Each structure stands twice: as C-alpha cells, then as structure tokens.
PDB file of C-alpha atoms in Angstrom:
ATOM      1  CA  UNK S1396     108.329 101.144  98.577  1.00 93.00           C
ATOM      2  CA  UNK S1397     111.490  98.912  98.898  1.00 93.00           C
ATOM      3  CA  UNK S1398     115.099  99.507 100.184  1.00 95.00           C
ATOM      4  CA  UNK S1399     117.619  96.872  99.574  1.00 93.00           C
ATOM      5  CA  UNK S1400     121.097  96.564 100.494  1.00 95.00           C
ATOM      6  CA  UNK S1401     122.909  93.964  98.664  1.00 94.00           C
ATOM      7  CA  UNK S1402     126.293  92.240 100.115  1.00 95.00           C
ATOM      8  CA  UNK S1403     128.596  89.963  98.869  1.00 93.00           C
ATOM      9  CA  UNK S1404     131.109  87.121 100.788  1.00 89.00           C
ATOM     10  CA  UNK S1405     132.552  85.222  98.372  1.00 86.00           C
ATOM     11  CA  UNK S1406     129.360  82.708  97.627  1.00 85.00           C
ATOM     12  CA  UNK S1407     127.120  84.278  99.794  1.00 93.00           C
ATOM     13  CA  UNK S1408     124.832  86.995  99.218  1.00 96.00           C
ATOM     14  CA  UNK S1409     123.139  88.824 102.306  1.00 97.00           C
ATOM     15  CA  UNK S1410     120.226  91.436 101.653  1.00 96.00           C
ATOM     16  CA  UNK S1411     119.352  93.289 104.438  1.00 98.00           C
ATOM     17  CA  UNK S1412     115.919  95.770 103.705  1.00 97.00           C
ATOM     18  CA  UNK S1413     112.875  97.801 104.483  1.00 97.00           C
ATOM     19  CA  UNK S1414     109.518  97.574 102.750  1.00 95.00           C
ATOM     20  CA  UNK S1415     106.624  99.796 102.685  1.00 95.00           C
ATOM     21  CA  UNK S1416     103.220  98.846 101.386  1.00 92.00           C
ATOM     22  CA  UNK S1417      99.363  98.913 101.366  1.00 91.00           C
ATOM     23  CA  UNK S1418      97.133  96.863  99.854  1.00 89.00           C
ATOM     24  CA  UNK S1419      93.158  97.281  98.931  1.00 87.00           C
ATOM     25  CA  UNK S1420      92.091  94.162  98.101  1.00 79.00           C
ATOM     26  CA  UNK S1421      88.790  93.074  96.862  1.00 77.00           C
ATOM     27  CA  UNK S1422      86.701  89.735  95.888  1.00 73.00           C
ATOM     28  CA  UNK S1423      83.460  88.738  95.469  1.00 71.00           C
ATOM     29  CA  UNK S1424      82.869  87.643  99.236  1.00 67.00           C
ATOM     30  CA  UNK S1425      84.898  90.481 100.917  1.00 70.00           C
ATOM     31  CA  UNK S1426      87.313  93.421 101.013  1.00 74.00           C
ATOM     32  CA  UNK S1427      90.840  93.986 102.842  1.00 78.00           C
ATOM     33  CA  UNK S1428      92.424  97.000 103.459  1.00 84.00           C
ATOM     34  CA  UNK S1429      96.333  96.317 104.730  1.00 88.00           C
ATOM     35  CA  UNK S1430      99.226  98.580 105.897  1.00 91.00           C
ATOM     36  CA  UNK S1431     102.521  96.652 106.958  1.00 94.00           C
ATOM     37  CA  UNK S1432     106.034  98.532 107.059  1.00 96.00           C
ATOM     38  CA  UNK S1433     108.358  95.466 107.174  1.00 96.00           C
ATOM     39  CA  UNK S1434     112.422  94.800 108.500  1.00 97.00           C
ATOM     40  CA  UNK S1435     113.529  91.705 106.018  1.00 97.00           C
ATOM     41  CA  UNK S1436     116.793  89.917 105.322  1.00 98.00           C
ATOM     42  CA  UNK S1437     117.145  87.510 102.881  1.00 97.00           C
ATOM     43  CA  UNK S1438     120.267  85.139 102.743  1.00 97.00           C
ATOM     44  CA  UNK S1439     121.776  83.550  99.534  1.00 97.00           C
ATOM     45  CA  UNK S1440     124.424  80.837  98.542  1.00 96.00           C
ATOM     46  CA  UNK S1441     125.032  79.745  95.030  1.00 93.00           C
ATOM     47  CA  UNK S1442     127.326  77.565  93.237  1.00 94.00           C
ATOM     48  CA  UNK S1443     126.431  76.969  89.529  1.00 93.00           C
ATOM     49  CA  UNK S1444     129.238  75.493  86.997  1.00 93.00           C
ATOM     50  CA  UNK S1445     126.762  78.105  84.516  1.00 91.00           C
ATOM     51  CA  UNK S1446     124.036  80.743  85.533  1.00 88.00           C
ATOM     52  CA  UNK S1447     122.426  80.423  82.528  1.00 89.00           C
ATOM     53  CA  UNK S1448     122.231  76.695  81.271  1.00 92.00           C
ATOM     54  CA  UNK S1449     123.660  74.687  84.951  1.00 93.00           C
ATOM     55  CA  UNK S1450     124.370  71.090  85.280  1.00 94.00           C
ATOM     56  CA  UNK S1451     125.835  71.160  88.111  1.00 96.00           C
ATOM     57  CA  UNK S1452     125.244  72.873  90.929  1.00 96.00           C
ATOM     58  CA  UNK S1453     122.822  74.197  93.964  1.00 96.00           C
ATOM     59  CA  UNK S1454     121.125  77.340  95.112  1.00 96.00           C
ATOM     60  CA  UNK S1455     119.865  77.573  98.493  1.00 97.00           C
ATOM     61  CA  UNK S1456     117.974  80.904  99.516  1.00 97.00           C
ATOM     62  CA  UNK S1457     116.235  81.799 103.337  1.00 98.00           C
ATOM     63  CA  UNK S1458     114.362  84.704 104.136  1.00 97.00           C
ATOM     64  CA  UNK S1459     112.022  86.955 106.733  1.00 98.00           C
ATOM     65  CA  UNK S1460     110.028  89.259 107.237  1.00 97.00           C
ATOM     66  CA  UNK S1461     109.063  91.008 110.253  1.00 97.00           C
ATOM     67  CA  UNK S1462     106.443  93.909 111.350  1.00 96.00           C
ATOM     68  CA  UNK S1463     105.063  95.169 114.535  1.00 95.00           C
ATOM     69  CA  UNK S1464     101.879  96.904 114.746  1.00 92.00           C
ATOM     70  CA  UNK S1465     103.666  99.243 116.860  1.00 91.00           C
ATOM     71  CA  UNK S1466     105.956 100.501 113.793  1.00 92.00           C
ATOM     72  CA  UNK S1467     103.235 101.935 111.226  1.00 91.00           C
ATOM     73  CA  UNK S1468     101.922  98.303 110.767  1.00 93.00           C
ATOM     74  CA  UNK S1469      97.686  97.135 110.973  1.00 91.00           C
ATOM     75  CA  UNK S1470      99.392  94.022 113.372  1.00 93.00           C
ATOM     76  CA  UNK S1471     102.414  91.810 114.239  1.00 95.00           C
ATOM     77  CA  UNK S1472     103.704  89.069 111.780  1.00 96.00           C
ATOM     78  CA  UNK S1473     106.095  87.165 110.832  1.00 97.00           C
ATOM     79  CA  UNK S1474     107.215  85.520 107.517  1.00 97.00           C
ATOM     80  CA  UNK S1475     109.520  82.913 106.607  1.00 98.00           C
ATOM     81  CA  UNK S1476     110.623  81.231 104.008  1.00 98.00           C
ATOM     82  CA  UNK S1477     112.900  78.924 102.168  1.00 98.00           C
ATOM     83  CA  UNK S1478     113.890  77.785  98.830  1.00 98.00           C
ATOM     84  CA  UNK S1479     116.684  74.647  97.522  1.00 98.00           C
ATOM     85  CA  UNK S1480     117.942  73.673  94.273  1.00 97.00           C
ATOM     86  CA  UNK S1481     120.167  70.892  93.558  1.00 97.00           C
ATOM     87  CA  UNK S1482     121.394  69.469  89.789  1.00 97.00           C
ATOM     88  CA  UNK S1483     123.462  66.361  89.641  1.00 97.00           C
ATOM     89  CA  UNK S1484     125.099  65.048  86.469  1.00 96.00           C
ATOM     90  CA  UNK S1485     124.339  61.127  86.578  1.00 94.00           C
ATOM     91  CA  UNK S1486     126.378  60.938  82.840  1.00 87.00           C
ATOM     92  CA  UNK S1487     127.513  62.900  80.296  1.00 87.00           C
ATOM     93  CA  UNK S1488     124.210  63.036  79.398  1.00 94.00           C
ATOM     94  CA  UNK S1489     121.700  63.067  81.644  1.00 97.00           C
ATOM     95  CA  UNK S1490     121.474  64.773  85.473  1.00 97.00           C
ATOM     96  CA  UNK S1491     118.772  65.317  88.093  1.00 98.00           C
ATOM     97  CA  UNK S1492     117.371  68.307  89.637  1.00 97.00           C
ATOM     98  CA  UNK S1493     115.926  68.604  93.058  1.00 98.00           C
ATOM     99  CA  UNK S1494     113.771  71.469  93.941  1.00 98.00           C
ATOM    100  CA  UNK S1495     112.128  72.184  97.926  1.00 98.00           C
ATOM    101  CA  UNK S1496     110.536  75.325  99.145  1.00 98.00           C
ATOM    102  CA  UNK S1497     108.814  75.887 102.325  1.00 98.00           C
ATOM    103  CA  UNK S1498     107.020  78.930 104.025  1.00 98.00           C
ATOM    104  CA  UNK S1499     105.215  79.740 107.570  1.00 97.00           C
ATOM    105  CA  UNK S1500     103.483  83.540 108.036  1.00 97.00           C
ATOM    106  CA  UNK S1501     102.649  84.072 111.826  1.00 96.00           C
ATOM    107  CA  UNK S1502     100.293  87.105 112.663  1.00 93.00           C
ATOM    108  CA  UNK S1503      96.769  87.670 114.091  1.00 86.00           C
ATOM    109  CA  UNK S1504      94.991  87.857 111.119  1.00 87.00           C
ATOM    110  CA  UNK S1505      96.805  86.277 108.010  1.00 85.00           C
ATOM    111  CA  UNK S1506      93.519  87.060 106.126  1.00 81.00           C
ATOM    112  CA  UNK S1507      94.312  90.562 106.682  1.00 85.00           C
ATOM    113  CA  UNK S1508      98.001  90.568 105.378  1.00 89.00           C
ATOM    114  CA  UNK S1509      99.049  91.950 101.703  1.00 89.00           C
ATOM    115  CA  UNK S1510      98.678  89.490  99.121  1.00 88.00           C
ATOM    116  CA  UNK S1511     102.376  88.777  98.747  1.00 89.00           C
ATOM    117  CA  UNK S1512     103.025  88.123 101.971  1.00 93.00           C
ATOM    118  CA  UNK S1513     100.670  84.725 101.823  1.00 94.00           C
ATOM    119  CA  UNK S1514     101.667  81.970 100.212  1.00 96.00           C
ATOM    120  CA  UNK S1515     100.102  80.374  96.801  1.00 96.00           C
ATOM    121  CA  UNK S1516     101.375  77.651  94.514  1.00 97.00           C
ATOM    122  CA  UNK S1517     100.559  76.124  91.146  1.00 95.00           C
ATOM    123  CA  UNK S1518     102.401  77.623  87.907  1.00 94.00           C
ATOM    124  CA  UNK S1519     105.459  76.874  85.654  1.00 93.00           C
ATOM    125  CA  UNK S1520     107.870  77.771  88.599  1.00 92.00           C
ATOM    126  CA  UNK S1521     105.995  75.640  90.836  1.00 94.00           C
ATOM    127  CA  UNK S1522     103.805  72.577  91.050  1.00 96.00           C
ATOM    128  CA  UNK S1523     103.084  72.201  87.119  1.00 96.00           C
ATOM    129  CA  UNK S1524      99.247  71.404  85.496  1.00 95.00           C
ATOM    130  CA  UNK S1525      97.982  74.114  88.060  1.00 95.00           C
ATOM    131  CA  UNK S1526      97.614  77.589  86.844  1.00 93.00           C
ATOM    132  CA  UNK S1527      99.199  80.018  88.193  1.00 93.00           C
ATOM    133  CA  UNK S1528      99.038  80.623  92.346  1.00 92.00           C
ATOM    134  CA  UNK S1529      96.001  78.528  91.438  1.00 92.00           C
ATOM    135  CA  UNK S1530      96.692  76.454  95.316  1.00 95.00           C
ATOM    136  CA  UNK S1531      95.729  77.877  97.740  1.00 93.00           C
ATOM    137  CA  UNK S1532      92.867  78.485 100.085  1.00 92.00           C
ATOM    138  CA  UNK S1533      89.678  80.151  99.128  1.00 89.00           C
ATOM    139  CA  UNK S1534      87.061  82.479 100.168  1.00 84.00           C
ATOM    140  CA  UNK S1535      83.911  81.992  99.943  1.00 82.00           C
ATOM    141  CA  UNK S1536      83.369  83.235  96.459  1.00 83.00           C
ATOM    142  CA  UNK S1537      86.161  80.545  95.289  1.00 84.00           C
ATOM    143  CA  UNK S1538      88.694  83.453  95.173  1.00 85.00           C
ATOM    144  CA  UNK S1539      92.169  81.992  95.830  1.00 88.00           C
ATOM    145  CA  UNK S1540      93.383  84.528  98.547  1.00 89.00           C
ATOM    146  CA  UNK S1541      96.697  82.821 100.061  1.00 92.00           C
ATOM    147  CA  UNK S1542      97.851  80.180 102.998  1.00 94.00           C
ATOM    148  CA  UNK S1543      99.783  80.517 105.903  1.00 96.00           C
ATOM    149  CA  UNK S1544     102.101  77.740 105.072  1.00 97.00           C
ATOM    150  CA  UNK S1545     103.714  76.562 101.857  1.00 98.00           C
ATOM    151  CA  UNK S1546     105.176  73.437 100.840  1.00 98.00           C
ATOM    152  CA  UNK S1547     106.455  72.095  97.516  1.00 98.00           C
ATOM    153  CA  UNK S1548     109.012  69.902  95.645  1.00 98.00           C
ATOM    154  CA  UNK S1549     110.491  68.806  92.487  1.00 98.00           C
ATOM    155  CA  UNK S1550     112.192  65.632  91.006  1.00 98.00           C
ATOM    156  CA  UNK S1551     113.385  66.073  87.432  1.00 98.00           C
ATOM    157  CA  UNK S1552     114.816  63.896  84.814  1.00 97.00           C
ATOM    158  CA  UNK S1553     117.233  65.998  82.153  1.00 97.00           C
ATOM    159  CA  UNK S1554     118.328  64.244  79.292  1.00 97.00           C
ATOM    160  CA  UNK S1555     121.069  66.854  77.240  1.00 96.00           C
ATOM    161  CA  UNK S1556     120.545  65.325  73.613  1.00 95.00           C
ATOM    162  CA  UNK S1557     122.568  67.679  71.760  1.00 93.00           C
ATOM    163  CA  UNK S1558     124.486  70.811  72.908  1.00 88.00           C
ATOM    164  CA  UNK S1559     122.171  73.368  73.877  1.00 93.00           C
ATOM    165  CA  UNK S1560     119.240  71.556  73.788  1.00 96.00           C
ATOM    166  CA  UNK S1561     117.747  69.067  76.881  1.00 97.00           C
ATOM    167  CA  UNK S1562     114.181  67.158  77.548  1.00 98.00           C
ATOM    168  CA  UNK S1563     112.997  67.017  80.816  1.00 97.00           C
ATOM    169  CA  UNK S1564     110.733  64.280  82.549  1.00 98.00           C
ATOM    170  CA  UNK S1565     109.302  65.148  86.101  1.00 98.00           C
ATOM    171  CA  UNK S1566     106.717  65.412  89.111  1.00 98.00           C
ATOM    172  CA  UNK S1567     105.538  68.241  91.097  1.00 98.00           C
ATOM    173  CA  UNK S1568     103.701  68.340  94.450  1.00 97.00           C
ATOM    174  CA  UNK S1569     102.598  70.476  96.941  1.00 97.00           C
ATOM    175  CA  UNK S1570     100.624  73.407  97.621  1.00 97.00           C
ATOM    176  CA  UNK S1571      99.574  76.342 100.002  1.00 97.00           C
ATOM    177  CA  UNK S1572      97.416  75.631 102.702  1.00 96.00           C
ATOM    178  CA  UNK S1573      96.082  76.950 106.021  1.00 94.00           C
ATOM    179  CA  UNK S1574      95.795  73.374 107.680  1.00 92.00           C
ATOM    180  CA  UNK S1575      97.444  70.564 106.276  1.00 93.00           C
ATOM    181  CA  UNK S1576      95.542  68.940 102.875  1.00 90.00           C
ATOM    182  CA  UNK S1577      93.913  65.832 103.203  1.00 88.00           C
ATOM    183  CA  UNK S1578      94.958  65.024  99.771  1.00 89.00           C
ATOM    184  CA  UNK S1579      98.260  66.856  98.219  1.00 94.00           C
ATOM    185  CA  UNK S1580      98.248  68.238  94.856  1.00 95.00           C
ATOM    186  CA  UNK S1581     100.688  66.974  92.436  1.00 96.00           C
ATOM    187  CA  UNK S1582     101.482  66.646  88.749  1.00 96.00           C
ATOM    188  CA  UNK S1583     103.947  65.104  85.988  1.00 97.00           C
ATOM    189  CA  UNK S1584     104.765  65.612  82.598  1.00 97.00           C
ATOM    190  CA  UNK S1585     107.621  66.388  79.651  1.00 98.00           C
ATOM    191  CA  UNK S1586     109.244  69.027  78.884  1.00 97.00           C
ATOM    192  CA  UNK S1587     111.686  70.795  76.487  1.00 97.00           C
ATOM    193  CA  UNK S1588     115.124  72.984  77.019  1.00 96.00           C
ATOM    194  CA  UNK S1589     117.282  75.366  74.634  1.00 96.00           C
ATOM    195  CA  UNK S1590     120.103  77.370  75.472  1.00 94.00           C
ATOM    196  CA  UNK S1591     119.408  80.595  73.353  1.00 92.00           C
ATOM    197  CA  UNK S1592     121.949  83.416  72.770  1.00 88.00           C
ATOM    198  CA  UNK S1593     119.984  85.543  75.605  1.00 84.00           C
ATOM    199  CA  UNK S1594     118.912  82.700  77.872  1.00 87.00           C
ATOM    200  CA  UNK S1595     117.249  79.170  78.880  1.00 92.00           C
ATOM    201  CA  UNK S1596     113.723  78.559  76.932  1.00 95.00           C
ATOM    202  CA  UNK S1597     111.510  75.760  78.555  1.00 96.00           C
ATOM    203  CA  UNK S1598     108.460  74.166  77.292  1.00 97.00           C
ATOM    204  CA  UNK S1599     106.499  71.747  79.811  1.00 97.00           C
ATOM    205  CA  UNK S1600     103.638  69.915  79.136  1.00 97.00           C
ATOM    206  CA  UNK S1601     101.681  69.037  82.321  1.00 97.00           C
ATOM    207  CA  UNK S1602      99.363  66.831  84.053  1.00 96.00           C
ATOM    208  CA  UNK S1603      97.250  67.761  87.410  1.00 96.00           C
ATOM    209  CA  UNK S1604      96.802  64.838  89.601  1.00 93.00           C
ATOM    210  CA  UNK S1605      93.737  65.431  92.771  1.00 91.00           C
ATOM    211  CA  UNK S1606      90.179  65.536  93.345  1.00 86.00           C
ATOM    212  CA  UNK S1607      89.152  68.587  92.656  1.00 82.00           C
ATOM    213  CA  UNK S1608      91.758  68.981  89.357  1.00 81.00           C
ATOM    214  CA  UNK S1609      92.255  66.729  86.306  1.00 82.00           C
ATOM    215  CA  UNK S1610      93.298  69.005  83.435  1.00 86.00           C
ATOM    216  CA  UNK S1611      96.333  69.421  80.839  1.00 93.00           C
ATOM    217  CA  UNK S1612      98.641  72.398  80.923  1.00 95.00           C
ATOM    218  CA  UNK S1613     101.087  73.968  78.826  1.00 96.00           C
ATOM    219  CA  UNK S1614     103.745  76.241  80.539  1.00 96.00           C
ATOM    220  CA  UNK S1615     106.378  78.276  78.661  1.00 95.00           C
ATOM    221  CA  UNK S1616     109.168  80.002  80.815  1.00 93.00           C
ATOM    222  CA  UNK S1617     112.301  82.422  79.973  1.00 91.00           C
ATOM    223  CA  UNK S1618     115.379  82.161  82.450  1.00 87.00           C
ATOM    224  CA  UNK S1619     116.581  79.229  84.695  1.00 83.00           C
ATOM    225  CA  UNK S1620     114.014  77.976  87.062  1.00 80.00           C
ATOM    226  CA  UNK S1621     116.949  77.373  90.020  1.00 80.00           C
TER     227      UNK S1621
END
C-alpha cells in the first residue's frame, strides 16, 4: 500500500510518501517473513531538450526510505539511493551518455528486509549480458536474494544515422554486493535505437565480462533508459 504526493518547482520534482508492505519470501535454503511501514521522499531534477528521444540533457534522482520498528515495522532501516544521467552531443551526429547509480540499506538484519528494499543489478536497465537482478548476493541454494549496497555505471557511444534512428556502442559495470567484490562485473556490446510514434525502441546485444559469467545476451527495452 503506497501514498504519494507529487510536487512540482519549476525543474524539480519532490515526492513525499508512505508505504505499507509485507513480504513472505521463500527459497530453497530458507524463508522470510517481513513487515516494514516506511516514511520516503524522493527528489527529482530533469532537463531533457526531448522526453522521449533526448540528446541533450541530464536527470538526476535521490531518494530514502526510513522505518522504525517502533512504527508497525519487524526493525529499524534505512535506505538510500541515487541515480544520474547525462547525454552530451559531441556533433551533429553523435553524443555520449553517462549513467551512475548508487545505493546503501542500513538495518539489523538486511536479510530480513522486503525484496525491494535490497539492491540487485544485471538487466537491460542496468549492467548489460547479466540477466535480470541476476548480481547480487546469494543464499545458499544460489538464490539471488539482494545486497546492501549498489553500485553501477554506464559509458555510451550514440551515433544518430538517420532521423529517428541511432546505434549505440557501450560498457556496463557494477553490481550489488554485501562487501565489496573482489572482481567487478562488467560488460560491452552494440546496440540499436528508433524513435517510434509511441516511444524509444532499443535493441542491445551484450557481452558479460567475470569469472563466474561469460555468456551473450540480447536485451529489448520500450521507453528511454534516462
């Protein structure tokens, strides 16, 4: 159960909330059962030349989250996070977008929060050749079940060869993680952009890059990735 309050100031949006859930969760190696009732505000600034096919521009969006297991919560936590976007033109013709995001959940027993309060990477709107929320820490059944911290990033190549169409070139890294990796996950690969009538199509083709992954990926996504 979520209440939202959305607020506009001129480029800024500010969304102060409440959230309600529970969670039964369940793998091969264990079970959680979670109640949190949460105060969040998330903060927003945008400045695109277009929403819905940008070359120019940046997005940067912060956020928290806060219980107390004094307020119809199973303990205290806190969750932040952070997300940046940045597309240059370099010509007519071709641009560069940057892409960070970042994320720290403090409580007693992460292991014990809902799902979507952890933090998991890997997909087409994150580090690409990974499957979806594919990094991220594991139980002992190999169950990917979220990290306490999240860190990723983005350097990509457009090239805008006709109109409404664009290739990309670019590499991923990063991943979710409880202590810092001893080896980061990353990937690289090509991709395609058109500018339909009801929004951006992409096409990437992918490559995972570390130890314990070395596979080929194809990721198809509706709407901007910004």
């Amino acid at each position: 159960l979520d209440w939202l309050w959305a607020l506009r100031f001129g480029d800024w949006r500010v969304n102060p909330g409440l959230s309600f859930q529970q969670e039964q969760q369940s793998t091969d190696a264990s079970r959680e059962d979670s109640q949190m009732l949460l105060g969040q505000l998330g903060v927003v600034r945008e400045n695109l030349d277009d929403p819905l096919w940008p070359r120019r521009g940046y997005r940067l969006d912060v956020g928290g989250q806060i219980a107390a297991d004094t307020a119809l919560s199973d303990q205290d936590a806190l969750r932040l996070r952070a997300n940046a976007s940045l597309i240059l033109p370099l010509h007519q013709q071709f641009g560069v977008k940057l892409q960070a995001a970042a994320g720290r959940v403090y409580a007693d027993e992460p292991d014990a929060l809902p799902t979507n309060l952890r933090f998991f990477a890997g997909g087409d709107r994150s580090v690409r050749g990974y499957s979806w929320q594919e990094l991220s820490p594991e139980d002992s059944s190999g169950a990917a079940i979220g990290g306490r911290s999240l860190l990723t990033g983005s350097v990509e190549g457009l090239w805008y060869f006709r109109a409404n169409w664009a290739a990309s070139l670019f590499v991923d890294a990063g991943s979710a993680y409880d202590s810092l990796p001893e080896s980061w996950p990353w990937g690289y690969g090509v991709g395609g952009r058109w500018r339909s009538p009801v929004g951006q199509v992409a096409i990437d083709l992918a490559r995972a890059e570390h130890p314990d992954f070395h596979d080929w990926r194809v990721h198809f996504r509706l709407g901007v990735d910004f």
